[in-house]
CSV table of N, CA and C in Angstrom, one decimal:
chain,number,residue,atom,x,y,z
G,1,MET,N,0.8,-1.3,0.0
G,1,MET,CA,0.1,0.1,0.0
G,1,MET,C,0.9,1.2,0.1
G,2,HIS,N,0.7,2.1,-0.9
G,2,HIS,CA,1.4,3.3,-1.0
G,2,HIS,C,0.8,4.4,-0.3
G,3,PRO,N,1.6,5.1,0.6
G,3,PRO,CA,1.0,6.2,1.5
G,3,PRO,C,0.4,7.3,0.7
G,4,SER,N,0.6,7.5,-0.7
G,4,SER,CA,0.0,8.6,-1.4
G,4,SER,C,-1.3,8.3,-1.8
G,5,THR,N,-1.8,7.0,-1.6
G,5,THR,CA,-3.2,6.6,-2.0
G,5,THR,C,-4.2,7.6,-1.4
G,6,GLU,N,-5.0,8.2,-2.3
G,6,GLU,CA,-5.9,9.2,-1.8
G,6,GLU,C,-7.3,8.5,-1.4
G,7,LEU,N,-7.7,8.7,-0.2
G,7,LEU,CA,-8.9,8.1,0.2
G,7,LEU,C,-10.0,9.2,0.0
G,8,THR,N,-11.2,8.5,-0.5
G,8,THR,CA,-12.4,9.4,-0.6
G,8,THR,C,-13.4,8.8,0.2
G,9,LEU,N,-14.6,9.5,0.4
G,9,LEU,CA,-15.8,8.8,1.2
G,9,LEU,C,-16.3,7.6,0.5
G,10,THR,N,-16.1,7.5,-0.8
G,10,THR,CA,-16.7,6.2,-1.4
G,10,THR,C,-15.7,5.1,-1.5
G,11,THR,N,-14.5,5.4,-1.0
G,11,THR,CA,-13.4,4.3,-1.0
G,11,THR,C,-13.9,3.1,-0.1
G,12,ILE,N,-13.8,2.0,-0.6
G,12,ILE,CA,-14.1,0.7,0.1
G,12,ILE,C,-12.8,0.2,0.8
G,13,ILE,N,-12.8,0.0,2.1
G,13,ILE,CA,-11.6,-0.4,2.9
G,13,ILE,C,-11.9,-1.6,3.7
G,14,SER,N,-10.9,-2.3,4.2
G,14,SER,CA,-10.9,-3.2,5.2
G,14,SER,C,-9.5,-3.4,5.8
G,15,SER,N,-9.5,-4.1,7.0
G,15,SER,CA,-8.3,-4.2,7.8
G,15,SER,C,-7.5,-5.3,7.1
G,16,ASN,N,-6.2,-5.1,7.0
G,16,ASN,CA,-5.1,-6.1,6.5
G,16,ASN,C,-4.6,-6.8,7.8
G,17,SER,N,-5.3,-8.0,8.1
G,17,SER,CA,-4.9,-8.7,9.3
G,17,SER,C,-4.0,-9.9,8.8
G,18,SER,N,-3.5,-9.9,7.7
G,18,SER,CA,-2.8,-11.1,7.2
G,18,SER,C,-1.5,-11.2,7.9
G,19,HIS,N,-0.9,-10.2,8.4
G,19,HIS,CA,0.4,-10.4,8.9
G,19,HIS,C,0.4,-9.6,10.5
G,20,ILE,N,-0.7,-9.6,11.0
G,20,ILE,CA,-0.8,-9.1,12.5
G,20,ILE,C,-1.5,-10.0,13.4
G,21,MET,N,-1.2,-9.8,14.6
G,21,MET,CA,-1.9,-10.4,15.7
G,21,MET,C,-2.5,-9.2,16.5
G,22,SER,N,-3.8,-9.4,17.0
G,22,SER,CA,-4.3,-8.3,17.9
G,22,SER,C,-5.1,-8.9,19.0
G,23,ASN,N,-4.9,-8.1,20.1
G,23,ASN,CA,-5.5,-8.7,21.4
G,23,ASN,C,-6.4,-7.3,21.9
G,24,VAL,N,-7.5,-7.6,22.6
G,24,VAL,CA,-8.2,-6.6,23.3
G,24,VAL,C,-7.8,-6.5,24.8
G,25,LEU,N,-7.4,-5.3,25.2
G,25,LEU,CA,-7.2,-5.1,26.5
G,25,LEU,C,-8.0,-4.0,27.1
G,26,HIS,N,-9.0,-4.3,28.0
G,26,HIS,CA,-10.1,-3.5,28.3
G,26,HIS,C,-10.8,-3.0,27.0
G,27,ASP,N,-10.9,-1.6,26.8
G,27,ASP,CA,-11.6,-1.2,25.5
G,27,ASP,C,-10.7,-0.8,24.5
G,28,GLU,N,-9.4,-1.2,24.6
G,28,GLU,CA,-8.4,-0.9,23.6
G,28,GLU,C,-7.8,-2.2,22.9
G,29,VAL,N,-7.4,-1.9,21.7
G,29,VAL,CA,-6.7,-3.0,20.8
G,29,VAL,C,-5.3,-2.8,20.8
G,30,VAL,N,-4.5,-3.9,21.0
G,30,VAL,CA,-3.0,-3.8,20.8
G,30,VAL,C,-2.7,-4.6,19.6
G,31,ILE,N,-2.2,-4.2,18.5
G,31,ILE,CA,-1.9,-4.8,17.2
G,31,ILE,C,-0.3,-5.0,17.2
G,32,MET,N,0.1,-6.1,16.8
G,32,MET,CA,1.5,-6.4,16.6
G,32,MET,C,1.7,-7.0,15.2
G,33,ASP,N,2.5,-6.3,14.5
G,33,ASP,CA,2.8,-6.6,13.2
G,33,ASP,C,4.0,-7.8,13.1
G,34,LEU,N,3.6,-8.9,12.6
G,34,LEU,CA,4.4,-10.1,12.7
G,34,LEU,C,5.6,-10.1,11.8
G,35,LYS,N,5.6,-9.0,10.8
G,35,LYS,CA,6.7,-8.9,9.9
G,35,LYS,C,7.8,-8.1,10.5
G,36,ASN,N,7.4,-7.1,11.2
G,36,ASN,CA,8.5,-6.2,11.8
G,36,ASN,C,8.5,-6.1,13.3
G,37,GLY,N,7.7,-6.7,14.0
G,37,GLY,CA,7.6,-6.6,15.4
G,37,GLY,C,7.0,-5.4,16.0
G,38,ASN,N,6.5,-4.5,15.3
G,38,ASN,CA,6.1,-3.1,15.7
G,38,ASN,C,4.7,-3.3,16.4
G,39,TYR,N,4.4,-2.5,17.3
G,39,TYR,CA,3.1,-2.5,18.1
G,39,TYR,C,2.4,-1.2,17.8
G,40,LEU,N,1.1,-1.3,17.7
G,40,LEU,CA,0.2,-0.2,17.6
G,40,LEU,C,-0.9,-0.4,18.6
G,41,ASN,N,-1.1,0.7,19.4
G,41,ASN,CA,-2.1,0.7,20.4
G,41,ASN,C,-3.2,1.5,19.8
G,42,LEU,N,-4.5,1.0,19.9
G,42,LEU,CA,-5.6,1.7,19.5
G,42,LEU,C,-6.5,2.1,20.7
G,43,ASN,N,-6.9,3.4,20.8
G,43,ASN,CA,-7.8,3.8,21.8
G,43,ASN,C,-9.1,3.4,21.7
G,44,ARG,N,-10.2,3.8,22.4
G,44,ARG,CA,-11.6,3.3,22.2
G,44,ARG,C,-12.2,3.5,20.9
G,45,ILE,N,-11.8,4.7,20.4
G,45,ILE,CA,-12.5,5.0,19.0
G,45,ILE,C,-11.7,4.2,18.0
G,46,GLY,N,-10.3,4.2,18.1
G,46,GLY,CA,-9.6,3.5,17.3
G,46,GLY,C,-10.0,2.0,17.0
G,47,THR,N,-10.4,1.5,18.3
G,47,THR,CA,-10.8,0.2,18.3
G,47,THR,C,-12.1,-0.1,17.6
G,48,ALA,N,-13.0,0.8,17.8
G,48,ALA,CA,-14.3,0.9,17.2
G,48,ALA,C,-14.1,0.9,15.6
G,49,ILE,N,-13.2,1.8,15.1
G,49,ILE,CA,-13.0,1.8,13.7
G,49,ILE,C,-12.4,0.4,13.3
G,50,TRP,N,-11.5,-0.2,14.0
G,50,TRP,CA,-10.8,-1.4,13.8
G,50,TRP,C,-11.9,-2.5,13.6
G,51,ASP,N,-12.9,-2.5,14.5
G,51,ASP,CA,-14.0,-3.5,14.5
G,51,ASP,C,-14.8,-3.4,13.2
G,52,LEU,N,-15.1,-2.0,12.9
G,52,LEU,CA,-16.1,-1.8,11.7
G,52,LEU,C,-15.3,-2.1,10.4
G,53,ILE,N,-14.0,-2.1,10.4
G,53,ILE,CA,-13.3,-2.4,9.1
G,53,ILE,C,-12.8,-3.9,8.9
G,54,LYS,N,-13.2,-4.7,9.8
G,54,LYS,CA,-12.9,-6.2,9.7
G,54,LYS,C,-13.5,-6.6,8.3
G,55,ASN,N,-14.6,-6.1,8.0
G,55,ASN,CA,-15.2,-6.5,6.6
G,55,ASN,C,-15.2,-5.3,5.7
G,56,PRO,N,-15.2,-5.3,4.5
G,56,PRO,CA,-15.1,-4.2,3.6
G,56,PRO,C,-16.4,-3.3,3.8
G,57,ILE,N,-16.0,-1.9,3.9
G,57,ILE,CA,-16.9,-0.8,4.2
G,57,ILE,C,-16.5,0.4,3.4
G,58,ALA,N,-17.5,1.2,3.1
G,58,ALA,CA,-17.2,2.5,2.4
G,58,ALA,C,-16.8,3.4,3.6
G,59,ILE,N,-15.9,4.3,3.3
G,59,ILE,CA,-15.5,5.3,4.4
G,59,ILE,C,-16.7,6.0,4.8
G,60,HIS,N,-17.5,6.5,3.9
G,60,HIS,CA,-18.8,7.2,4.3
G,60,HIS,C,-19.6,6.3,5.3
G,61,ASP,N,-19.7,5.1,5.1
G,61,ASP,CA,-20.6,4.2,5.9
G,61,ASP,C,-19.9,4.1,7.4
G,62,LEU,N,-18.5,4.1,7.3
G,62,LEU,CA,-17.7,3.9,8.5
G,62,LEU,C,-18.1,5.2,9.4
G,63,ILE,N,-18.0,6.4,8.7
G,63,ILE,CA,-18.1,7.7,9.4
G,63,ILE,C,-19.7,7.8,10.0
G,64,GLN,N,-20.6,7.3,9.2
G,64,GLN,CA,-21.9,7.3,9.6
G,64,GLN,C,-22.2,6.4,10.9
G,65,ALA,N,-21.6,5.3,10.9
G,65,ALA,CA,-21.6,4.3,12.0
G,65,ALA,C,-21.1,5.0,13.3
G,66,LEU,N,-19.9,5.6,13.1
G,66,LEU,CA,-19.3,6.4,14.3
G,66,LEU,C,-20.2,7.5,14.7
G,67,LEU,N,-20.8,8.2,13.9
G,67,LEU,CA,-21.7,9.4,14.2
G,67,LEU,C,-22.8,9.0,15.0
G,68,LEU,N,-23.3,7.7,14.7
G,68,LEU,CA,-24.4,7.1,15.6
G,68,LEU,C,-24.0,6.8,16.9
G,69,LYS,N,-22.7,6.3,17.0
G,69,LYS,CA,-22.1,5.7,18.3
G,69,LYS,C,-21.6,7.0,19.2
G,70,TYR,N,-21.1,8.1,18.6
G,70,TYR,CA,-20.3,9.0,19.4
G,70,TYR,C,-20.9,10.4,19.2
G,71,ASP,N,-20.8,11.2,20.2
G,71,ASP,CA,-21.3,12.5,20.0
G,71,ASP,C,-20.2,13.5,19.4
G,72,VAL,N,-20.1,13.6,18.2
G,72,VAL,CA,-19.1,14.2,17.5
G,72,VAL,C,-19.7,14.8,16.2
G,73,GLU,N,-19.2,16.0,15.8
G,73,GLU,CA,-19.6,16.7,14.6
G,73,GLU,C,-19.1,16.0,13.4
G,74,GLU,N,-19.9,15.8,12.3
G,74,GLU,CA,-19.5,15.1,11.1
G,74,GLU,C,-18.2,15.4,10.6
G,75,GLN,N,-18.0,16.7,10.3
G,75,GLN,CA,-16.8,17.2,9.8
G,75,GLN,C,-15.6,16.9,10.7
G,76,ALA,N,-15.6,17.0,11.9
G,76,ALA,CA,-14.5,16.6,12.8
G,76,ALA,C,-14.2,15.1,12.8
G,77,CYS,N,-15.4,14.4,12.7
G,77,CYS,CA,-15.2,12.9,12.6
G,77,CYS,C,-14.6,12.4,11.2
G,78,GLN,N,-15.0,13.1,10.2
G,78,GLN,CA,-14.4,12.8,8.8
G,78,GLN,C,-12.9,13.0,8.8
G,79,THR,N,-12.4,14.1,9.4
G,79,THR,CA,-11.1,14.6,9.4
G,79,THR,C,-10.3,13.5,10.2
G,80,HIS,N,-10.8,13.2,11.4
G,80,HIS,CA,-10.1,12.2,12.4
G,80,HIS,C,-10.0,10.7,11.8
G,81,VAL,N,-11.2,10.4,11.1
G,81,VAL,CA,-11.1,9.1,10.5
G,81,VAL,C,-10.2,8.9,9.3
G,82,LEU,N,-10.2,10.0,8.6
G,82,LEU,CA,-9.1,10.0,7.5
G,82,LEU,C,-7.6,10.0,7.9
G,83,GLU,N,-7.4,10.7,9.0
G,83,GLU,CA,-6.1,10.8,9.5
G,83,GLU,C,-5.7,9.3,10.2
G,84,PHE,N,-6.7,8.8,10.7
G,84,PHE,CA,-6.5,7.4,11.3
G,84,PHE,C,-6.1,6.4,10.2
G,85,LEU,N,-7.1,6.4,9.1
G,85,LEU,CA,-6.9,5.5,8.0
G,85,LEU,C,-5.6,5.7,7.4
G,86,ASN,N,-5.1,7.0,7.1
G,86,ASN,CA,-3.8,7.2,6.6
G,86,ASN,C,-2.7,6.5,7.5
G,87,THR,N,-3.0,6.6,8.8
G,87,THR,CA,-1.9,6.0,9.7
G,87,THR,C,-1.9,4.4,9.4
G,88,LEU,N,-3.1,3.9,9.4
G,88,LEU,CA,-3.2,2.4,9.0
G,88,LEU,C,-2.4,2.2,7.7
G,89,ILE,N,-2.6,3.0,6.8
G,89,ILE,CA,-1.9,2.7,5.5
G,89,ILE,C,-0.5,2.8,5.7
G,90,LEU,N,0.1,3.7,6.4
G,90,LEU,CA,1.5,3.8,6.7
G,90,LEU,C,2.1,2.5,7.3
G,91,HIS,N,1.2,1.8,8.1
G,91,HIS,CA,1.6,0.5,8.9
G,91,HIS,C,1.2,-0.8,7.9
G,92,ASP,N,0.7,-0.4,6.9
G,92,ASP,CA,0.2,-1.5,5.9
G,92,ASP,C,-0.8,-2.4,6.6
G,93,LEU,N,-1.7,-1.8,7.3
G,93,LEU,CA,-2.9,-2.3,8.1
G,93,LEU,C,-4.1,-2.1,7.4
G,94,LEU,N,-4.2,-1.5,6.2
G,94,LEU,CA,-5.5,-1.2,5.5
G,94,LEU,C,-5.4,-1.7,3.9
G,95,ILE,N,-6.5,-2.4,3.7
G,95,ILE,CA,-6.7,-2.8,2.2
G,95,ILE,C,-7.7,-2.0,1.7
G,96,ILE,N,-7.4,-1.4,0.6
G,96,ILE,CA,-8.2,-0.5,-0.3
G,96,ILE,C,-8.7,-1.3,-1.5
G,97,ASP,N,-10.0,-1.4,-1.7
G,97,ASP,CA,-10.5,-2.2,-2.7
G,97,ASP,C,-10.6,-1.4,-4.0
G,98,THR,N,-9.7,-1.4,-4.8
G,98,THR,CA,-9.7,-0.5,-6.0
G,98,THR,C,-10.8,-1.0,-7.1
G,99,LYS,N,-11.2,-2.3,-6.9
G,99,LYS,CA,-12.2,-2.5,-7.9
G,99,LYS,C,-13.6,-2.1,-7.6
G,100,LEU,N,-13.8,-1.7,-6.2
G,100,LEU,CA,-15.1,-1.1,-6.1
G,100,LEU,C,-15.2,0.4,-5.8
G,101,ARG,N,-14.0,1.1,-6.0
G,101,ARG,CA,-14.0,2.5,-5.8
G,101,ARG,C,-14.9,3.3,-6.6
């Protein structure tokens, strides 16, 4: 996955769990990359996103699900979700379905 991949609200994404192990600790997820041994800790909202992207989902639908669950303005949610997804791209933890874009 290339970091310059542009995400849009219609982009279909899912988690790339092919080379990771993840464990839930309280309301947070700890992800270990088996290729390089790096860890990534997800807070409560990151964990909610990780759960929602286990199956392919459009970014717009992901944001709508989060808006139903959390008291947040749509623009702020969209900004933070896109930033988080770009972080997942940098760690090779996100699959972008280019066929369904």
